[in-house]
GROMACS .gro file of C-alpha atoms in nm:
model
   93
    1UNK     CA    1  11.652   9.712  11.974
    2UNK     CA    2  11.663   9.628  11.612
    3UNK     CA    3  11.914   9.917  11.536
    4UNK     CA    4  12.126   9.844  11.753
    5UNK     CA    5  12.170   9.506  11.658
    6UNK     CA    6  12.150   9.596  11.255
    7UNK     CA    7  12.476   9.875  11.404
    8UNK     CA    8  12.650   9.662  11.560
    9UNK     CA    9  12.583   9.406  11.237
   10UNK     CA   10  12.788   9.677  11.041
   11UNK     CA   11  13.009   9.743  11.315
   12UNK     CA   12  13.155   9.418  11.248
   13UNK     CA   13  13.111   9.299  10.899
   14UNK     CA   14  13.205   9.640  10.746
   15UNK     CA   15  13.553   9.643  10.896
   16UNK     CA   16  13.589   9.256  10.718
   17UNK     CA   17  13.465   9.370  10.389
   18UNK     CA   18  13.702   9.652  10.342
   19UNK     CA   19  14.013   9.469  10.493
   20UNK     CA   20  13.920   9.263  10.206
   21UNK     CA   21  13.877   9.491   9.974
   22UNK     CA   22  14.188   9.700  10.040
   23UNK     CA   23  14.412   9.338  10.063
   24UNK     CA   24  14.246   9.228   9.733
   25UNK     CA   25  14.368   9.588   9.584
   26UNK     CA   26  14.741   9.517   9.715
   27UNK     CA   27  14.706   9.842   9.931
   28UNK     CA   28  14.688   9.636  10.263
   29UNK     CA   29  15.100   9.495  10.301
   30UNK     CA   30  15.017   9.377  10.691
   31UNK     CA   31  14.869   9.043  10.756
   32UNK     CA   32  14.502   9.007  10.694
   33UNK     CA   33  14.399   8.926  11.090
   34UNK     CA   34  14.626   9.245  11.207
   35UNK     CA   35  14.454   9.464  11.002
   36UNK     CA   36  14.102   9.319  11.072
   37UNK     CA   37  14.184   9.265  11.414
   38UNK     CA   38  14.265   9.664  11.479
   39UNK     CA   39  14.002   9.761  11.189
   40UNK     CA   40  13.687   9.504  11.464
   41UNK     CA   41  13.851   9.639  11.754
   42UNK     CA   42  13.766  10.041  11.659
   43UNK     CA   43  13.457   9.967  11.503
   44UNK     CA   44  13.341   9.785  11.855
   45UNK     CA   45  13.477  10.085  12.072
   46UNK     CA   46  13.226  10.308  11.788
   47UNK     CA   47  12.940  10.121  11.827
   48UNK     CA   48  12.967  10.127  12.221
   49UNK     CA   49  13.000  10.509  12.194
   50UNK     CA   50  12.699  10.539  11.975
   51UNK     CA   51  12.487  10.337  12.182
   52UNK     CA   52  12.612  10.500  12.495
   53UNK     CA   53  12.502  10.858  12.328
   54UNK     CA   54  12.174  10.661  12.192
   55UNK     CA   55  12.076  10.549  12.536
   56UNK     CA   56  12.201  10.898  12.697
   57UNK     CA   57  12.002  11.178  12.447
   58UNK     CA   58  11.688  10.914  12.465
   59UNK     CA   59  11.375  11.176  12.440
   60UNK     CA   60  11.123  10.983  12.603
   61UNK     CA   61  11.162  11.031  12.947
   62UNK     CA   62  10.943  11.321  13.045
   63UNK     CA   63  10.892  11.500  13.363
   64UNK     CA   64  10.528  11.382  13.547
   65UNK     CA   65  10.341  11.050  13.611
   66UNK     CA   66  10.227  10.882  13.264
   67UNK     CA   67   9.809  10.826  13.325
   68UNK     CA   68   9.735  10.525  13.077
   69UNK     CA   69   9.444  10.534  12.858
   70UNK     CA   70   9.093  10.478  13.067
   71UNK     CA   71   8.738  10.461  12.953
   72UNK     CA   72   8.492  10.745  13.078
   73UNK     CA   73   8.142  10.771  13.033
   74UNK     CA   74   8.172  10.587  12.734
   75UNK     CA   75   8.442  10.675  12.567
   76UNK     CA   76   8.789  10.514  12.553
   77UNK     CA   77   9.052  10.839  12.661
   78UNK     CA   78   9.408  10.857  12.558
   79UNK     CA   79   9.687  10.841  12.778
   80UNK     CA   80   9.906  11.117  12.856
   81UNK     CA   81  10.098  11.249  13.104
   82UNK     CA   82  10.019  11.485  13.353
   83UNK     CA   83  10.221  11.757  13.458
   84UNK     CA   84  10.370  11.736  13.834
   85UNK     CA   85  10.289  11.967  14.061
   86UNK     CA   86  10.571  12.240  14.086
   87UNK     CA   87  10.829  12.220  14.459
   88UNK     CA   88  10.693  12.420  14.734
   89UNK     CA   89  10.877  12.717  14.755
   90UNK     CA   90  11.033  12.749  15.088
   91UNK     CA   91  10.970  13.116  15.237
   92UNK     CA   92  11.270  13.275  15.354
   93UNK     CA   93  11.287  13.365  15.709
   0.00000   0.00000   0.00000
């Protein structure tokens, strides 16, 4: 949660600081809140692509039932997950 709020951070106050930048050089000849305007408006549609592709290629999920950690005969066991059992194969007729 923390990167995406420190991304979208950037997303938005990068844009500002070089609109600045680039109007403070004379290189920028359009007014200030057109250029930041267009400059906040692509960084936002980049930052909802990147968290779109974050959330998408997330590697946790896993195939089988998570078994938390347990305590047997004494001794505190890690949790894992277990495999699931494979379909049933249906037999052709």
């Amino acid at each position: 949660m923390t990167r995406i709020f420190l991304l979208m951070l950037v997303a938005f106050v990068l844009p500002y600081i070089v609109a600045r930048l680039l109007s403070a050089a004379g290189v920028l000849k359009q007014p200030f809140s057109v250029t930041l305007g267009v400059l906040s408006g692509m960084a936002a549609a980049l930052i909802m692509l990147v968290v779109l592709v974050v959330l998408e290629t997330d590697a946790s999920s896993r195939d089988g039932a998570y078994q938390p950690p347990r305590l047997e005969e004494g001794e505190i066991r890690p949790g894992q997950f277990e495999e699931r059992d494979p379909p049933p194969a249906d037999d052709a007729i």
